[in-house]
mmCIF file of C-alpha atoms in Angstrom:
data_model
loop_
_atom_site.group_PDB
_atom_site.id
_atom_site.type_symbol
_atom_site.label_atom_id
_atom_site.label_comp_id
_atom_site.label_asym_id
_atom_site.label_seq_id
_atom_site.Cartn_x
_atom_site.Cartn_y
_atom_site.Cartn_z
ATOM 1 C CA GLU L 13 19.904 -3.565 -0.893
ATOM 2 C CA VAL L 14 16.263 -4.573 -0.613
ATOM 3 C CA GLN L 15 14.652 -5.236 -4.002
ATOM 4 C CA LEU L 16 11.197 -6.336 -5.050
ATOM 5 C CA VAL L 17 10.643 -6.911 -8.754
ATOM 6 C CA GLU L 18 7.115 -7.642 -9.951
ATOM 7 C CA SER L 19 6.354 -9.286 -13.273
ATOM 8 C CA GLY L 20 3.539 -11.010 -15.113
ATOM 9 C CA GLY L 21 1.263 -8.054 -15.760
ATOM 10 C CA ALA L 22 -0.468 -8.082 -19.151
ATOM 11 C CA LEU L 23 -3.527 -7.175 -21.219
ATOM 12 C CA VAL L 24 -6.133 -9.854 -20.547
ATOM 13 C CA GLN L 25 -9.714 -10.378 -21.648
ATOM 14 C CA PRO L 26 -12.523 -10.347 -19.070
ATOM 15 C CA GLY L 27 -12.864 -13.764 -17.499
ATOM 16 C CA GLY L 28 -9.216 -14.553 -18.101
ATOM 17 C CA SER L 29 -6.460 -15.492 -15.680
ATOM 18 C CA LEU L 30 -3.030 -14.198 -14.840
ATOM 19 C CA ARG L 31 -0.242 -15.041 -12.435
ATOM 20 C CA LEU L 32 1.770 -12.170 -11.020
ATOM 21 C CA SER L 33 5.205 -12.831 -9.555
ATOM 22 C CA CYS L 34 7.399 -10.870 -7.180
ATOM 23 C CA SER L 35 11.084 -11.684 -6.924
ATOM 24 C CA ALA L 36 12.644 -10.565 -3.642
ATOM 25 C CA SER L 37 16.260 -9.986 -2.679
ATOM 26 C CA GLY L 38 18.322 -8.170 -0.072
ATOM 27 C CA PHE L 39 16.449 -9.478 2.971
ATOM 28 C CA ILE L 40 15.501 -12.790 4.569
ATOM 29 C CA PHE L 41 12.320 -13.413 2.583
ATOM 30 C CA SER L 42 11.162 -16.372 4.670
ATOM 31 C CA SER L 43 11.090 -14.205 7.824
ATOM 32 C CA TYR L 44 8.493 -11.708 6.608
ATOM 33 C CA TRP L 45 4.810 -11.481 5.956
ATOM 34 C CA MET L 46 4.268 -10.345 2.354
ATOM 35 C CA SER L 47 1.462 -8.354 0.752
ATOM 36 C CA TRP L 48 -0.096 -7.171 -2.496
ATOM 37 C CA VAL L 49 -1.526 -3.677 -2.988
ATOM 38 C CA ARG L 50 -3.043 -2.212 -6.157
ATOM 39 C CA GLN L 51 -3.970 1.104 -7.706
ATOM 40 C CA ALA L 52 -6.598 1.371 -10.408
ATOM 41 C CA PRO L 53 -6.249 4.198 -12.961
ATOM 42 C CA GLY L 54 -7.226 7.515 -11.392
ATOM 43 C CA LYS L 55 -8.001 5.858 -8.055
ATOM 44 C CA GLY L 56 -6.299 5.493 -4.691
ATOM 45 C CA LEU L 57 -4.328 2.646 -3.212
ATOM 46 C CA GLU L 58 -6.189 -0.548 -2.268
ATOM 47 C CA TRP L 59 -4.907 -3.318 -0.006
ATOM 48 C CA VAL L 60 -5.456 -6.669 -1.754
ATOM 49 C CA ALA L 61 -4.011 -9.553 0.260
ATOM 50 C CA ASN L 62 -1.250 -10.710 2.570
ATOM 51 C CA THR L 63 0.253 -13.957 3.779
ATOM 52 C CA ASN L 64 2.397 -15.056 6.687
ATOM 53 C CA GLN L 65 5.948 -16.359 6.621
ATOM 54 C CA ASP L 66 5.170 -19.933 5.575
ATOM 55 C CA GLY L 67 2.080 -19.171 3.514
ATOM 56 C CA SER L 68 -0.290 -20.950 5.898
ATOM 57 C CA VAL L 69 -2.283 -17.795 6.754
ATOM 58 C CA LYS L 70 -3.842 -15.618 4.047
ATOM 59 C CA TYR L 71 -6.172 -12.632 4.080
ATOM 60 C CA TYR L 72 -7.977 -10.935 1.185
ATOM 61 C CA VAL L 73 -10.108 -7.885 0.494
ATOM 62 C CA ASP L 74 -13.712 -8.971 -0.059
ATOM 63 C CA SER L 75 -13.786 -7.949 -3.729
ATOM 64 C CA VAL L 76 -11.153 -10.560 -4.677
ATOM 65 C CA LYS L 77 -12.076 -13.453 -2.386
ATOM 66 C CA GLY L 78 -12.603 -16.645 -4.365
ATOM 67 C CA ARG L 79 -10.853 -15.209 -7.450
ATOM 68 C CA PHE L 80 -7.360 -14.259 -6.223
ATOM 69 C CA THR L 81 -4.875 -16.527 -4.468
ATOM 70 C CA ILE L 82 -1.727 -15.270 -2.776
ATOM 71 C CA SER L 83 1.095 -17.775 -2.388
ATOM 72 C CA ARG L 84 4.828 -17.877 -1.865
ATOM 73 C CA GLU L 85 7.844 -20.070 -2.541
ATOM 74 C CA ASN L 86 10.454 -19.311 0.112
ATOM 75 C CA ALA L 87 13.106 -21.454 -1.570
ATOM 76 C CA LYS L 88 12.870 -19.126 -4.580
ATOM 77 C CA ASN L 89 12.352 -15.883 -2.607
ATOM 78 C CA SER L 90 9.173 -15.376 -4.587
ATOM 79 C CA LEU L 91 5.642 -14.177 -3.941
ATOM 80 C CA TYR L 92 2.753 -14.823 -6.308
ATOM 81 C CA LEU L 93 -0.766 -13.625 -6.977
ATOM 82 C CA GLN L 94 -2.968 -15.926 -9.059
ATOM 83 C CA ILE L 95 -5.810 -13.884 -10.505
ATOM 84 C CA ASN L 96 -8.798 -15.692 -12.018
ATOM 85 C CA SER L 97 -12.139 -14.556 -13.460
ATOM 86 C CA LEU L 98 -10.673 -11.156 -14.243
ATOM 87 C CA ARG L 99 -13.017 -8.174 -14.362
ATOM 88 C CA ALA L 100 -12.594 -4.693 -15.792
ATOM 89 C CA GLU L 101 -12.404 -3.346 -12.245
ATOM 90 C CA ASP L 102 -9.264 -5.429 -11.630
ATOM 91 C CA THR L 103 -7.379 -3.163 -14.051
ATOM 92 C CA ALA L 104 -4.620 -1.664 -11.919
ATOM 93 C CA VAL L 105 -0.942 -1.528 -11.148
ATOM 94 C CA TYR L 106 -0.197 -4.319 -8.682
ATOM 95 C CA TYR L 107 2.519 -3.761 -6.086
ATOM 96 C CA CYS L 108 4.282 -6.403 -4.041
ATOM 97 C CA ALA L 109 5.221 -5.324 -0.528
ATOM 98 C CA ILE L 110 7.338 -6.522 2.372
ATOM 99 C CA GLY L 111 5.495 -6.967 5.636
ATOM 100 C CA GLY L 112 1.919 -7.442 6.609
ATOM 101 C CA HIS L 113 1.629 -3.667 7.047
ATOM 102 C CA ILE L 114 3.245 -2.623 3.743
ATOM 103 C CA ASP L 115 6.732 -1.746 4.993
ATOM 104 C CA TYR L 116 8.279 -1.406 1.524
ATOM 105 C CA CYS L 117 6.830 -1.690 -2.011
ATOM 106 C CA GLY L 118 8.153 -2.704 -5.396
ATOM 107 C CA GLN L 119 7.683 -0.673 -8.579
ATOM 108 C CA GLY L 120 4.577 -2.567 -9.642
ATOM 109 C CA THR L 121 3.312 -4.461 -12.668
ATOM 110 C CA PRO L 122 0.316 -3.279 -14.740
ATOM 111 C CA VAL L 123 -2.721 -5.445 -15.390
ATOM 112 C CA THR L 124 -5.283 -4.349 -17.960
ATOM 113 C CA VAL L 125 -8.569 -6.214 -18.329
ATOM 114 C CA SER L 126 -10.254 -5.355 -21.609
ATOM 115 C CA SER L 127 -11.787 -7.025 -24.625
ATOM 116 C CA ASP T 23 -14.902 -2.949 7.439
ATOM 117 C CA ILE T 24 -13.147 0.059 8.953
ATOM 118 C CA GLN T 25 -13.565 3.181 6.853
ATOM 119 C CA MET T 26 -10.702 5.686 6.735
ATOM 120 C CA THR T 27 -11.835 9.224 5.921
ATOM 121 C CA GLN T 28 -8.945 11.377 4.798
ATOM 122 C CA SER T 29 -9.038 15.151 4.461
ATOM 123 C CA PRO T 30 -8.544 17.279 2.548
ATOM 124 C CA SER T 31 -8.655 15.349 -0.731
ATOM 125 C CA SER T 32 -6.304 17.907 -2.231
ATOM 126 C CA LEU T 33 -4.449 21.032 -1.221
ATOM 127 C CA SER T 34 -2.248 23.675 -2.792
ATOM 128 C CA ALA T 35 0.762 24.858 -0.844
ATOM 129 C CA SER T 36 4.036 26.671 -1.313
ATOM 130 C CA VAL T 37 7.561 25.537 -0.587
ATOM 131 C CA GLY T 38 8.206 26.184 3.091
ATOM 132 C CA ASP T 39 4.562 25.892 4.149
ATOM 133 C CA ARG T 40 3.457 23.695 7.027
ATOM 134 C CA VAL T 41 0.963 21.085 5.803
ATOM 135 C CA THR T 42 -1.433 18.967 7.860
ATOM 136 C CA ILE T 43 -3.411 15.963 6.615
ATOM 137 C CA THR T 44 -6.000 14.142 8.724
ATOM 138 C CA CYS T 45 -7.371 10.596 8.745
ATOM 139 C CA ARG T 46 -10.392 9.576 10.775
ATOM 140 C CA ALA T 47 -11.221 5.931 11.404
ATOM 141 C CA SER T 48 -14.813 4.718 11.620
ATOM 142 C CA GLN T 49 -13.883 2.852 14.807
ATOM 143 C CA GLY T 50 -10.925 2.820 17.167
ATOM 144 C CA ILE T 51 -7.745 1.377 15.702
ATOM 145 C CA ARG T 52 -5.308 2.086 18.558
ATOM 146 C CA SER T 53 -2.093 3.223 16.812
ATOM 147 C CA ASP T 54 -2.305 0.680 13.993
ATOM 148 C CA LEU T 55 -1.805 3.219 11.223
ATOM 149 C CA GLY T 56 0.789 4.081 8.624
ATOM 150 C CA TRP T 57 1.280 7.055 6.310
ATOM 151 C CA PHE T 58 2.455 6.662 2.721
ATOM 152 C CA GLN T 59 3.732 8.974 -0.001
ATOM 153 C CA HIS T 60 3.034 8.049 -3.619
ATOM 154 C CA LYS T 61 4.369 9.733 -6.735
ATOM 155 C CA PRO T 62 3.202 8.842 -10.278
ATOM 156 C CA GLY T 63 5.086 5.888 -11.718
ATOM 157 C CA LYS T 64 6.876 5.209 -8.438
ATOM 158 C CA ALA T 65 6.497 2.702 -5.619
ATOM 159 C CA PRO T 66 4.409 3.844 -2.648
ATOM 160 C CA LYS T 67 6.746 4.758 0.198
ATOM 161 C CA ARG T 68 5.915 4.400 3.877
ATOM 162 C CA LEU T 69 6.810 7.507 5.887
ATOM 163 C CA ILE T 70 5.345 6.766 9.316
ATOM 164 C CA TYR T 71 4.344 3.565 11.098
ATOM 165 C CA ALA T 72 2.589 2.918 14.398
ATOM 166 C CA ALA T 73 0.941 6.327 13.900
ATOM 167 C CA SER T 74 3.951 8.373 14.999
ATOM 168 C CA THR T 75 7.222 6.500 14.340
ATOM 169 C CA LEU T 76 9.334 7.877 11.510
ATOM 170 C CA GLN T 77 10.485 5.282 8.999
ATOM 171 C CA SER T 78 14.269 5.044 8.762
ATOM 172 C CA GLY T 79 15.657 7.441 6.153
ATOM 173 C CA VAL T 80 12.595 9.678 6.054
ATOM 174 C CA PRO T 81 13.300 13.382 6.672
ATOM 175 C CA SER T 82 12.409 14.700 10.124
ATOM 176 C CA ARG T 83 10.077 17.354 8.637
ATOM 177 C CA PHE T 84 7.517 14.519 8.438
ATOM 178 C CA SER T 85 5.701 13.659 11.652
ATOM 179 C CA GLY T 86 2.631 11.706 12.665
ATOM 180 C CA SER T 87 0.361 11.855 15.664
ATOM 181 C CA GLY T 88 -2.893 10.473 17.009
ATOM 182 C CA SER T 89 -4.446 7.270 18.252
ATOM 183 C CA GLY T 90 -7.897 5.738 18.414
ATOM 184 C CA THR T 91 -9.893 7.368 15.634
ATOM 185 C CA GLU T 92 -8.072 10.567 14.675
ATOM 186 C CA PHE T 93 -4.640 10.809 13.109
ATOM 187 C CA THR T 94 -2.522 13.554 11.591
ATOM 188 C CA LEU T 95 0.410 13.697 9.194
ATOM 189 C CA THR T 96 2.346 16.959 9.318
ATOM 190 C CA ILE T 97 5.003 18.170 6.911
ATOM 191 C CA GLY T 98 6.871 20.832 8.856
ATOM 192 C CA SER T 99 8.320 22.760 5.915
ATOM 193 C CA LEU T 100 7.176 21.603 2.483
ATOM 194 C CA GLN T 101 9.988 20.868 0.040
ATOM 195 C CA PRO T 102 9.789 20.565 -3.774
ATOM 196 C CA GLU T 103 10.200 16.787 -3.596
ATOM 197 C CA ASP T 104 7.187 16.494 -1.252
ATOM 198 C CA PHE T 105 4.603 17.224 -3.936
ATOM 199 C CA ALA T 106 2.815 13.876 -4.156
ATOM 200 C CA THR T 107 -0.283 12.036 -2.975
ATOM 201 C CA TYR T 108 -0.411 10.906 0.644
ATOM 202 C CA TYR T 109 -2.416 7.993 2.077
ATOM 203 C CA CYS T 110 -3.107 6.575 5.504
ATOM 204 C CA LEU T 111 -3.517 2.809 6.002
ATOM 205 C CA GLN T 112 -5.180 1.109 8.960
ATOM 206 C CA HIS T 113 -3.939 -2.377 9.823
ATOM 207 C CA ASN T 114 -5.942 -2.914 12.985
ATOM 208 C CA SER T 115 -8.418 -5.322 11.450
ATOM 209 C CA TYR T 116 -8.996 -7.086 8.146
ATOM 210 C CA PRO T 117 -9.543 -6.037 5.489
ATOM 211 C CA PHE T 118 -6.883 -3.367 5.841
ATOM 212 C CA THR T 119 -8.080 -0.089 4.354
ATOM 213 C CA PHE T 120 -6.434 3.014 2.910
ATOM 214 C CA GLY T 121 -7.773 6.527 3.161
ATOM 215 C CA GLY T 122 -8.885 8.144 -0.081
ATOM 216 C CA GLY T 123 -5.659 10.113 -0.479
ATOM 217 C CA THR T 124 -4.560 13.751 -0.304
ATOM 218 C CA LYS T 125 -2.931 15.256 -3.369
ATOM 219 C CA VAL T 126 -0.438 17.965 -2.421
ATOM 220 C CA GLU T 127 0.085 20.378 -5.310
ATOM 221 C CA ILE T 128 2.252 23.411 -5.879
ATOM 222 C CA LYS T 129 0.574 26.773 -5.293
#
């Protein structure tokens, strides 16, 4: 059974940093592009970033470029999102997803940016 | 960036109704579009990919059509479990962009 389990979400002060993790199982992790998507409170879904099978290619939405870094560790079947210089507008539930085109999502981890 | 304009933003319908949701792209995106269902507290779920291909395990009352700039998601006969918010996603060019969403509520 395919499973994606996100973790690492927390309450963080503006300007702070956080590392989100996504543990994958039930499929050959190293064979798939992987993505992050988020949903801010009361807002719609927003595509955030994706990366190719070996992590050598990465794409980001403009609003997070220079602050977010997507990475992966295939030996651990894990995807990460390093979030720096957090802003209030980064408050959202962050979902990990299989595929470059969001084939399947995990349950999400909440990030709250507030002082 | 490609803008995805989704309509309507919300609708009220009854069980058994036929429901149609539209997404318009600001430029041609071939068939590089997916449709998603999202319920509160749950993971977003892809229903349709490549504009018209039903995801495995998704009921056949869901269908997608269109290419280029205009796309449609149709629910043939609305069921109680279909009340949710629906989104389109273009993956033709970066950054990928979602439509604004359509909330389907019970009439």
